[in-house]
PDB file of C-alpha atoms in Angstrom:
ATOM      1  CA  MET A   1      79.021 -16.324  -8.034  1.00 55.00           C
ATOM      2  CA  THR A   2      75.763 -15.091  -6.760  1.00 59.00           C
ATOM      3  CA  ASP A   3      75.189 -13.866  -3.236  1.00 65.00           C
ATOM      4  CA  PRO A   4      72.773 -16.243  -1.418  1.00 67.00           C
ATOM      5  CA  ALA A   5      71.550 -13.410   0.753  1.00 66.00           C
ATOM      6  CA  GLN A   6      70.746 -11.261  -2.297  1.00 64.00           C
ATOM      7  CA  ASP A   7      69.067 -14.218  -4.012  1.00 62.00           C
ATOM      8  CA  ALA A   8      66.879 -14.828  -0.943  1.00 68.00           C
ATOM      9  CA  GLU A   9      66.004 -11.120  -0.740  1.00 68.00           C
ATOM     10  CA  HIS A  10      65.186 -11.119  -4.444  1.00 65.00           C
ATOM     11  CA  ASP A  11      62.984 -14.218  -4.101  1.00 65.00           C
ATOM     12  CA  GLN A  12      61.177 -12.678  -1.129  1.00 66.00           C
ATOM     13  CA  LEU A  13      60.613  -9.487  -3.107  1.00 69.00           C
ATOM     14  CA  LEU A  14      59.132 -11.497  -5.983  1.00 67.00           C
ATOM     15  CA  ARG A  15      56.877 -13.400  -3.566  1.00 71.00           C
ATOM     16  CA  ASP A  16      55.726 -10.160  -1.952  1.00 66.00           C
ATOM     17  CA  MET A  17      54.965  -8.652  -5.360  1.00 71.00           C
ATOM     18  CA  ASN A  18      53.130 -11.796  -6.400  1.00 71.00           C
ATOM     19  CA  ASP A  19      51.090 -11.774  -3.180  1.00 69.00           C
ATOM     20  CA  ALA A  20      50.284  -8.095  -3.675  1.00 70.00           C
ATOM     21  CA  LEU A  21      49.199  -8.688  -7.282  1.00 69.00           C
ATOM     22  CA  LEU A  22      47.074 -11.657  -6.205  1.00 72.00           C
ATOM     23  CA  ALA A  23      45.448  -9.653  -3.406  1.00 71.00           C
ATOM     24  CA  SER A  24      44.806  -6.802  -5.831  1.00 69.00           C
ATOM     25  CA  SER A  25      43.269  -9.228  -8.345  1.00 70.00           C
ATOM     26  CA  VAL A  26      41.024 -10.742  -5.673  1.00 71.00           C
ATOM     27  CA  ARG A  27      39.986  -7.266  -4.513  1.00 74.00           C
ATOM     28  CA  GLN A  28      39.222  -6.199  -8.079  1.00 72.00           C
ATOM     29  CA  GLN A  29      37.148  -9.340  -8.566  1.00 74.00           C
ATOM     30  CA  GLU A  30      35.226  -8.627  -5.350  1.00 72.00           C
ATOM     31  CA  LEU A  31      34.610  -5.036  -6.440  1.00 71.00           C
ATOM     32  CA  ALA A  32      33.482  -6.210  -9.875  1.00 72.00           C
ATOM     33  CA  GLU A  33      31.043  -8.680  -8.303  1.00 73.00           C
ATOM     34  CA  LYS A  34      29.695  -6.004  -5.950  1.00 73.00           C
ATOM     35  CA  ALA A  35      29.282  -3.652  -8.902  1.00 71.00           C
ATOM     36  CA  GLN A  36      27.395  -6.340 -10.825  1.00 73.00           C
ATOM     37  CA  LEU A  37      25.133  -6.992  -7.833  1.00 72.00           C
ATOM     38  CA  ALA A  38      24.534  -3.267  -7.388  1.00 66.00           C
ATOM     39  CA  GLU A  39      23.733  -2.904 -11.080  1.00 68.00           C
ATOM     40  CA  ALA A  40      21.333  -5.857 -10.948  1.00 68.00           C
ATOM     41  CA  LYS A  41      19.677  -4.411  -7.848  1.00 68.00           C
ATOM     42  CA  MET A  42      19.386  -1.019  -9.534  1.00 62.00           C
ATOM     43  CA  GLU A  43      17.804  -2.621 -12.593  1.00 61.00           C
ATOM     44  CA  VAL A  44      15.230  -4.340 -10.342  1.00 60.00           C
ATOM     45  CA  MET A  45      14.536  -1.060  -8.527  1.00 56.00           C
ATOM     46  CA  VAL A  46      14.128   0.836 -11.790  1.00 52.00           C
ATOM     47  CA  ALA A  47      11.807  -1.856 -13.148  1.00 57.00           C
ATOM     48  CA  GLU A  48       9.765  -1.732  -9.943  1.00 57.00           C
ATOM     49  CA  LEU A  49       9.625   2.064 -10.085  1.00 52.00           C
ATOM     50  CA  GLN A  50       8.475   1.940 -13.705  1.00 52.00           C
ATOM     51  CA  HIS A  51       5.837  -0.655 -12.808  1.00 55.00           C
ATOM     52  CA  ARG A  52       4.547   1.421  -9.903  1.00 59.00           C
ATOM     53  CA  THR A  53       4.587   4.584 -11.986  1.00 58.00           C
ATOM     54  CA  ARG A  54       2.548   2.925 -14.752  1.00 58.00           C
ATOM     55  CA  ASN A  55       0.100   1.608 -12.164  1.00 66.00           C
ATOM     56  CA  LEU A  56      -0.121   4.983 -10.470  1.00 64.00           C
ATOM     57  CA  ILE A  57      -0.838   6.738 -13.769  1.00 58.00           C
ATOM     58  CA  ALA A  58      -3.511   4.116 -14.528  1.00 64.00           C
ATOM     59  CA  VAL A  59      -5.082   4.655 -11.099  1.00 68.00           C
ATOM     60  CA  VAL A  60      -5.061   8.446 -11.466  1.00 68.00           C
ATOM     61  CA  SER A  61      -6.622   8.143 -14.923  1.00 65.00           C
ATOM     62  CA  ALA A  62      -9.306   5.787 -13.604  1.00 70.00           C
ATOM     63  CA  ILE A  63     -10.068   8.109 -10.685  1.00 68.00           C
ATOM     64  CA  ALA A  64     -10.354  11.097 -13.017  1.00 69.00           C
ATOM     65  CA  ASN A  65     -12.626   9.269 -15.456  1.00 70.00           C
ATOM     66  CA  ARG A  66     -14.911   7.809 -12.762  1.00 69.00           C
ATOM     67  CA  THR A  67     -15.123  11.108 -10.886  1.00 68.00           C
ATOM     68  CA  MET A  68     -15.841  13.071 -14.064  1.00 66.00           C
ATOM     69  CA  ALA A  69     -18.524  10.568 -15.061  1.00 69.00           C
ATOM     70  CA  ARG A  70     -20.417  11.281 -11.829  1.00 66.00           C
ATOM     71  CA  THR A  71     -19.787  15.003 -11.351  1.00 67.00           C
ATOM     72  CA  GLY A  72     -19.033  16.446 -14.773  1.00 68.00           C
ATOM     73  CA  PRO A  73     -16.411  19.208 -15.194  1.00 69.00           C
ATOM     74  CA  THR A  74     -17.580  21.099 -12.079  1.00 70.00           C
ATOM     75  CA  GLU A  75     -16.126  22.452  -8.847  1.00 75.00           C
ATOM     76  CA  GLU A  76     -17.258  19.201  -7.208  1.00 72.00           C
ATOM     77  CA  PHE A  77     -14.997  17.310  -9.627  1.00 71.00           C
ATOM     78  CA  ARG A  78     -12.012  19.425  -8.609  1.00 73.00           C
ATOM     79  CA  THR A  79     -12.725  18.891  -4.916  1.00 77.00           C
ATOM     80  CA  GLN A  80     -13.231  15.125  -5.132  1.00 74.00           C
ATOM     81  CA  PHE A  81     -10.375  14.560  -7.554  1.00 74.00           C
ATOM     82  CA  ASN A  82      -7.911  16.536  -5.428  1.00 77.00           C
ATOM     83  CA  ALA A  83      -9.012  14.675  -2.301  1.00 79.00           C
ATOM     84  CA  ARG A  84      -8.374  11.335  -3.986  1.00 77.00           C
ATOM     85  CA  LEU A  85      -4.997  12.486  -5.285  1.00 76.00           C
ATOM     86  CA  ALA A  86      -4.127  13.566  -1.728  1.00 80.00           C
ATOM     87  CA  ALA A  87      -4.989  10.061  -0.512  1.00 80.00           C
ATOM     88  CA  LEU A  88      -2.666   8.609  -3.163  1.00 77.00           C
ATOM     89  CA  ALA A  89       0.096  10.994  -2.093  1.00 78.00           C
ATOM     90  CA  ARG A  90      -0.259   9.957   1.543  1.00 81.00           C
ATOM     91  CA  VAL A  91       0.056   6.268   0.740  1.00 79.00           C
ATOM     92  CA  GLN A  92       3.070   6.911  -1.526  1.00 77.00           C
ATOM     93  CA  GLY A  93       4.706   8.482   1.516  1.00 77.00           C
ATOM     94  CA  LEU A  94       4.116   5.282   3.475  1.00 77.00           C
ATOM     95  CA  LEU A  95       5.374   3.097   0.622  1.00 77.00           C
ATOM     96  CA  SER A  96       8.625   5.053   0.448  1.00 74.00           C
ATOM     97  CA  ARG A  97       9.420   3.976   4.029  1.00 74.00           C
ATOM     98  CA  THR A  98       8.479   0.288   3.938  1.00 74.00           C
ATOM     99  CA  ASP A  99      12.122  -0.818   4.344  1.00 73.00           C
ATOM    100  CA  ILE A 100      12.122   0.965   7.713  1.00 79.00           C
ATOM    101  CA  GLU A 101       8.491   0.782   8.775  1.00 80.00           C
ATOM    102  CA  PRO A 102       6.177  -1.897   7.282  1.00 87.00           C
ATOM    103  CA  ILE A 103       2.645  -0.708   6.544  1.00 89.00           C
ATOM    104  CA  THR A 104      -0.156  -2.090   8.710  1.00 93.00           C
ATOM    105  CA  ILE A 105      -3.905  -1.936   8.169  1.00 95.00           C
ATOM    106  CA  GLY A 106      -4.185   0.071  11.376  1.00 94.00           C
ATOM    107  CA  ALA A 107      -1.768   2.665  10.005  1.00 92.00           C
ATOM    108  CA  LEU A 108      -3.884   3.056   6.856  1.00 92.00           C
ATOM    109  CA  VAL A 109      -7.120   3.496   8.820  1.00 94.00           C
ATOM    110  CA  ARG A 110      -5.569   5.993  11.233  1.00 92.00           C
ATOM    111  CA  MET A 111      -3.904   7.922   8.412  1.00 90.00           C
ATOM    112  CA  GLU A 112      -7.163   8.482   6.534  1.00 90.00           C
ATOM    113  CA  LEU A 113      -9.178   9.350   9.636  1.00 91.00           C
ATOM    114  CA  ASP A 114      -6.469  11.725  10.797  1.00 89.00           C
ATOM    115  CA  ALA A 115      -6.491  13.414   7.373  1.00 87.00           C
ATOM    116  CA  LEU A 116     -10.194  14.157   7.960  1.00 82.00           C
ATOM    117  CA  GLY A 117      -9.627  15.443  11.482  1.00 80.00           C
ATOM    118  CA  ALA A 118     -11.182  12.374  13.115  1.00 74.00           C
ATOM    119  CA  ASP A 119      -8.368  10.293  14.604  1.00 65.00           C
ATOM    120  CA  ALA A 120      -8.538   7.605  17.281  1.00 61.00           C
ATOM    121  CA  SER A 121      -8.894  10.253  20.027  1.00 69.00           C
ATOM    122  CA  ASP A 122     -12.286  11.289  18.589  1.00 76.00           C
ATOM    123  CA  SER A 123     -14.979  10.124  21.013  1.00 83.00           C
ATOM    124  CA  ARG A 124     -17.125   9.018  18.084  1.00 87.00           C
ATOM    125  CA  VAL A 125     -14.454   6.659  16.763  1.00 91.00           C
ATOM    126  CA  THR A 126     -13.430   3.211  18.026  1.00 92.00           C
ATOM    127  CA  LEU A 127     -10.519   1.383  16.404  1.00 94.00           C
ATOM    128  CA  ASP A 128      -9.515  -2.106  17.439  1.00 95.00           C
ATOM    129  CA  GLY A 129      -7.275  -4.755  15.921  1.00 95.00           C
ATOM    130  CA  PRO A 130      -3.777  -6.251  15.939  1.00 95.00           C
ATOM    131  CA  ASP A 131      -0.771  -5.083  13.935  1.00 92.00           C
ATOM    132  CA  VAL A 132      -1.291  -6.698  10.529  1.00 94.00           C
ATOM    133  CA  VAL A 133       1.388  -5.950   7.925  1.00 93.00           C
ATOM    134  CA  LEU A 134       0.146  -5.563   4.351  1.00 92.00           C
ATOM    135  CA  ARG A 135       2.002  -6.417   1.138  1.00 88.00           C
ATOM    136  CA  ASP A 136       3.170  -3.323  -0.707  1.00 84.00           C
ATOM    137  CA  THR A 137       1.174  -4.360  -3.777  1.00 84.00           C
ATOM    138  CA  ILE A 138      -2.177  -4.124  -1.983  1.00 89.00           C
ATOM    139  CA  VAL A 139      -1.580  -0.995   0.090  1.00 88.00           C
ATOM    140  CA  GLN A 140      -2.571   1.537  -2.569  1.00 85.00           C
ATOM    141  CA  THR A 141      -5.931  -0.035  -3.414  1.00 88.00           C
ATOM    142  CA  MET A 142      -6.786  -0.603   0.252  1.00 91.00           C
ATOM    143  CA  ALA A 143      -5.859   2.995   1.086  1.00 90.00           C
ATOM    144  CA  LEU A 144      -8.208   4.289  -1.611  1.00 88.00           C
ATOM    145  CA  ALA A 145     -11.035   2.089  -0.288  1.00 91.00           C
ATOM    146  CA  ILE A 146     -10.547   3.337   3.270  1.00 93.00           C
ATOM    147  CA  HIS A 147     -10.347   6.910   1.983  1.00 90.00           C
ATOM    148  CA  GLU A 148     -13.723   6.530   0.279  1.00 90.00           C
ATOM    149  CA  LEU A 149     -15.299   5.026   3.412  1.00 93.00           C
ATOM    150  CA  ALA A 150     -13.900   7.811   5.584  1.00 91.00           C
ATOM    151  CA  THR A 151     -14.910  10.562   3.160  1.00 90.00           C
ATOM    152  CA  ASN A 152     -18.492   9.259   2.931  1.00 89.00           C
ATOM    153  CA  ALA A 153     -18.620   8.984   6.729  1.00 90.00           C
ATOM    154  CA  ARG A 154     -17.592  12.608   7.041  1.00 87.00           C
ATOM    155  CA  LYS A 155     -20.066  13.850   4.430  1.00 86.00           C
ATOM    156  CA  HIS A 156     -23.102  11.699   5.130  1.00 85.00           C
ATOM    157  CA  GLY A 157     -22.468   9.279   7.972  1.00 88.00           C
ATOM    158  CA  ALA A 158     -20.912   8.731  11.370  1.00 89.00           C
ATOM    159  CA  LEU A 159     -18.480  11.650  11.212  1.00 88.00           C
ATOM    160  CA  ALA A 160     -21.096  14.142  10.051  1.00 87.00           C
ATOM    161  CA  ALA A 161     -22.706  14.605  13.511  1.00 87.00           C
ATOM    162  CA  ASP A 162     -21.678  14.249  17.156  1.00 86.00           C
ATOM    163  CA  ASP A 163     -24.406  11.750  18.095  1.00 88.00           C
ATOM    164  CA  ARG A 164     -23.147   9.073  15.686  1.00 91.00           C
ATOM    165  CA  THR A 165     -20.401   6.477  16.059  1.00 91.00           C
ATOM    166  CA  LEU A 166     -17.859   4.764  13.852  1.00 93.00           C
ATOM    167  CA  THR A 167     -16.355   1.417  14.833  1.00 94.00           C
ATOM    168  CA  VAL A 168     -13.561  -0.093  12.767  1.00 96.00           C
ATOM    169  CA  THR A 169     -12.272  -3.528  13.774  1.00 96.00           C
ATOM    170  CA  TRP A 170      -9.928  -5.975  12.095  1.00 97.00           C
ATOM    171  CA  SER A 171      -8.570  -9.431  12.800  1.00 95.00           C
ATOM    172  CA  VAL A 172      -6.712 -12.266  11.097  1.00 94.00           C
ATOM    173  CA  GLN A 173      -8.523 -15.534  10.463  1.00 91.00           C
ATOM    174  CA  GLN A 174      -7.017 -18.783   9.246  1.00 85.00           C
ATOM    175  CA  GLU A 175      -8.704 -22.153   8.890  1.00 80.00           C
ATOM    176  CA  ASN A 176      -6.593 -25.303   8.790  1.00 77.00           C
ATOM    177  CA  ASP A 177      -3.960 -24.950   6.049  1.00 74.00           C
ATOM    178  CA  ALA A 178      -5.751 -22.140   4.241  1.00 78.00           C
ATOM    179  CA  ALA A 179      -4.008 -18.808   3.691  1.00 84.00           C
ATOM    180  CA  PRO A 180      -4.610 -16.212   6.429  1.00 90.00           C
ATOM    181  CA  HIS A 181      -7.249 -13.572   5.752  1.00 92.00           C
ATOM    182  CA  LEU A 182      -7.632 -10.050   7.068  1.00 95.00           C
ATOM    183  CA  ILE A 183     -11.235  -9.355   8.110  1.00 95.00           C
ATOM    184  CA  LEU A 184     -12.016  -5.653   8.397  1.00 97.00           C
ATOM    185  CA  GLU A 185     -15.414  -4.348   9.512  1.00 97.00           C
ATOM    186  CA  TRP A 186     -16.420  -0.701   9.158  1.00 96.00           C
ATOM    187  CA  VAL A 187     -19.637   0.017  11.065  1.00 94.00           C
ATOM    188  CA  GLU A 188     -21.387   3.388  11.290  1.00 93.00           C
ATOM    189  CA  ALA A 189     -24.244   3.630  13.795  1.00 91.00           C
ATOM    190  CA  GLY A 190     -26.844   6.252  14.683  1.00 86.00           C
ATOM    191  CA  VAL A 191     -26.951   7.563  11.143  1.00 82.00           C
ATOM    192  CA  GLY A 192     -30.422   6.411  10.154  1.00 71.00           C
ATOM    193  CA  ARG A 193     -31.704   5.938   6.649  1.00 63.00           C
ATOM    194  CA  ALA A 194     -30.253   8.730   4.522  1.00 57.00           C
ATOM    195  CA  PRO A 195     -32.399  10.905   2.248  1.00 54.00           C
ATOM    196  CA  GLY A 196     -32.486   9.803  -1.365  1.00 51.00           C
ATOM    197  CA  GLY A 197     -29.753  12.171  -2.538  1.00 49.00           C
ATOM    198  CA  GLU A 198     -27.313  11.225   0.213  1.00 51.00           C
ATOM    199  CA  GLU A 199     -28.037   7.531  -0.190  1.00 52.00           C
ATOM    200  CA  ASP A 200     -27.355   7.817  -3.911  1.00 54.00           C
ATOM    201  CA  ALA A 201     -24.025   9.511  -3.088  1.00 49.00           C
ATOM    202  CA  ARG A 202     -23.021   6.512  -0.982  1.00 55.00           C
ATOM    203  CA  LYS A 203     -23.600   4.297  -4.031  1.00 61.00           C
ATOM    204  CA  GLY A 204     -20.964   6.127  -6.077  1.00 69.00           C
ATOM    205  CA  TYR A 205     -17.275   5.622  -6.832  1.00 71.00           C
ATOM    206  CA  GLY A 206     -16.335   4.501  -3.322  1.00 78.00           C
ATOM    207  CA  ARG A 207     -18.869   1.693  -3.210  1.00 85.00           C
ATOM    208  CA  GLU A 208     -17.912   0.638  -6.737  1.00 84.00           C
ATOM    209  CA  LEU A 209     -14.259   0.528  -5.663  1.00 85.00           C
ATOM    210  CA  ILE A 210     -15.097  -1.711  -2.699  1.00 90.00           C
ATOM    211  CA  GLU A 211     -17.581  -4.014  -4.398  1.00 90.00           C
ATOM    212  CA  ARG A 212     -15.811  -4.362  -7.750  1.00 86.00           C
ATOM    213  CA  ALA A 213     -12.158  -3.247  -7.643  1.00 84.00           C
ATOM    214  CA  LEU A 214     -11.164  -5.003  -4.415  1.00 89.00           C
ATOM    215  CA  PRO A 215     -12.510  -8.414  -5.511  1.00 91.00           C
ATOM    216  CA  TYR A 216     -10.954  -8.019  -8.961  1.00 86.00           C
ATOM    217  CA  ALA A 217      -7.555  -6.626  -7.995  1.00 86.00           C
ATOM    218  CA  LEU A 218      -6.977  -8.192  -4.570  1.00 89.00           C
ATOM    219  CA  ASN A 219      -9.155 -11.312  -4.656  1.00 91.00           C
ATOM    220  CA  ALA A 220     -11.098  -9.906  -1.697  1.00 93.00           C
ATOM    221  CA  LYS A 221     -14.659 -10.678  -0.638  1.00 94.00           C
ATOM    222  CA  THR A 222     -16.624  -7.565   0.243  1.00 95.00           C
ATOM    223  CA  SER A 223     -20.067  -6.491   1.372  1.00 93.00           C
ATOM    224  CA  PHE A 224     -21.538  -3.008   1.685  1.00 92.00           C
ATOM    225  CA  ASP A 225     -24.870  -2.682   3.476  1.00 90.00           C
ATOM    226  CA  LEU A 226     -26.866   0.541   3.857  1.00 87.00           C
ATOM    227  CA  ASN A 227     -29.334  -0.141   6.669  1.00 84.00           C
ATOM    228  CA  ASP A 228     -31.746   1.817   8.861  1.00 85.00           C
ATOM    229  CA  ASP A 229     -28.990   2.571  11.382  1.00 83.00           C
ATOM    230  CA  GLY A 230     -26.163   3.421   9.040  1.00 86.00           C
ATOM    231  CA  VAL A 231     -23.496   1.454   7.175  1.00 90.00           C
ATOM    232  CA  ARG A 232     -21.796  -1.893   7.599  1.00 93.00           C
ATOM    233  CA  CYS A 233     -18.923  -2.690   5.252  1.00 95.00           C
ATOM    234  CA  THR A 234     -16.885  -5.880   5.474  1.00 96.00           C
ATOM    235  CA  ILE A 235     -13.652  -6.594   3.610  1.00 96.00           C
ATOM    236  CA  ASP A 236     -12.234 -10.137   3.645  1.00 95.00           C
ATOM    237  CA  LEU A 237      -8.726  -9.856   2.197  1.00 93.00           C
ATOM    238  CA  PRO A 238      -6.233 -12.710   1.569  1.00 92.00           C
ATOM    239  CA  LEU A 239      -2.876 -11.847   3.141  1.00 89.00           C
ATOM    240  CA  VAL A 240      -0.948 -14.298   0.947  1.00 83.00           C
ATOM    241  CA  ASP A 241      -0.956 -13.750  -2.805  1.00 69.00           C
ATOM    242  CA  ARG A 242      -1.489 -17.331  -4.044  1.00 53.00           C
ATOM    243  CA  ASN A 243      -3.678 -16.520  -7.021  1.00 49.00           C
ATOM    244  CA  ARG A 244      -2.527 -13.105  -8.128  1.00 47.00           C
ATOM    245  CA  LYS A 245      -4.757 -11.200 -10.500  1.00 43.00           C
ATOM    246  CA  ARG A 246      -3.810  -7.621 -11.160  1.00 41.00           C
ATOM    247  CA  ASP A 247      -2.817  -5.253  -8.371  1.00 40.00           C
ATOM    248  CA  LEU A 248      -3.770  -1.600  -8.730  1.00 41.00           C
ATOM    249  CA  GLY A 249      -1.036  -0.644  -6.310  1.00 40.00           C
TER     250      GLY A 249
END
């Protein structure tokens, strides 16, 4: 005859083992699912990194070719090319932190002015606008455009003399059900009509980037006006990517 107490203990032991095996199986399944999700996320991250790297190489190549076309293989080429690479490096630093700190148009403007030693504390400079977060895919191209505006202002315009002023303003406009647009205005005053050589310099790569690359890559509307007082540049940029063309960033 069997001992009922031993049978009950044996049954309980089997149930405990079964529960433990079931719990272990569930845990293994959960770990497997997490591993699959992590692998899928890693694949997306790698694909995004490859995409950005290809775009970055294309941008660097375009910058080199356009700069060389205007300057030739001279010391000026080295200076301009390195300055544009430095602008790319700065924006890559911002892009690496977007999970923690989204990039705003104000941050881009301040970053480029600060790199030239002319931040918001400069008495010649007025910056005004709300915090407007930009999509990662447009940050690089916008940063290059602002870099060109700031560099030209330092060489030939508002930042080249103490009696001149630079005013940069931005706002968001939205009509009815249309997508919101960022309107940025860059206005240099007190500059006067530049001599022929300097005026030709302002019609170079930077202006081409604003008037051609921004409309093509970001579906922006732009204007660049050299007048008797200085420069007025306007960038009208869609903040929602409804009709994506090709981002350079």
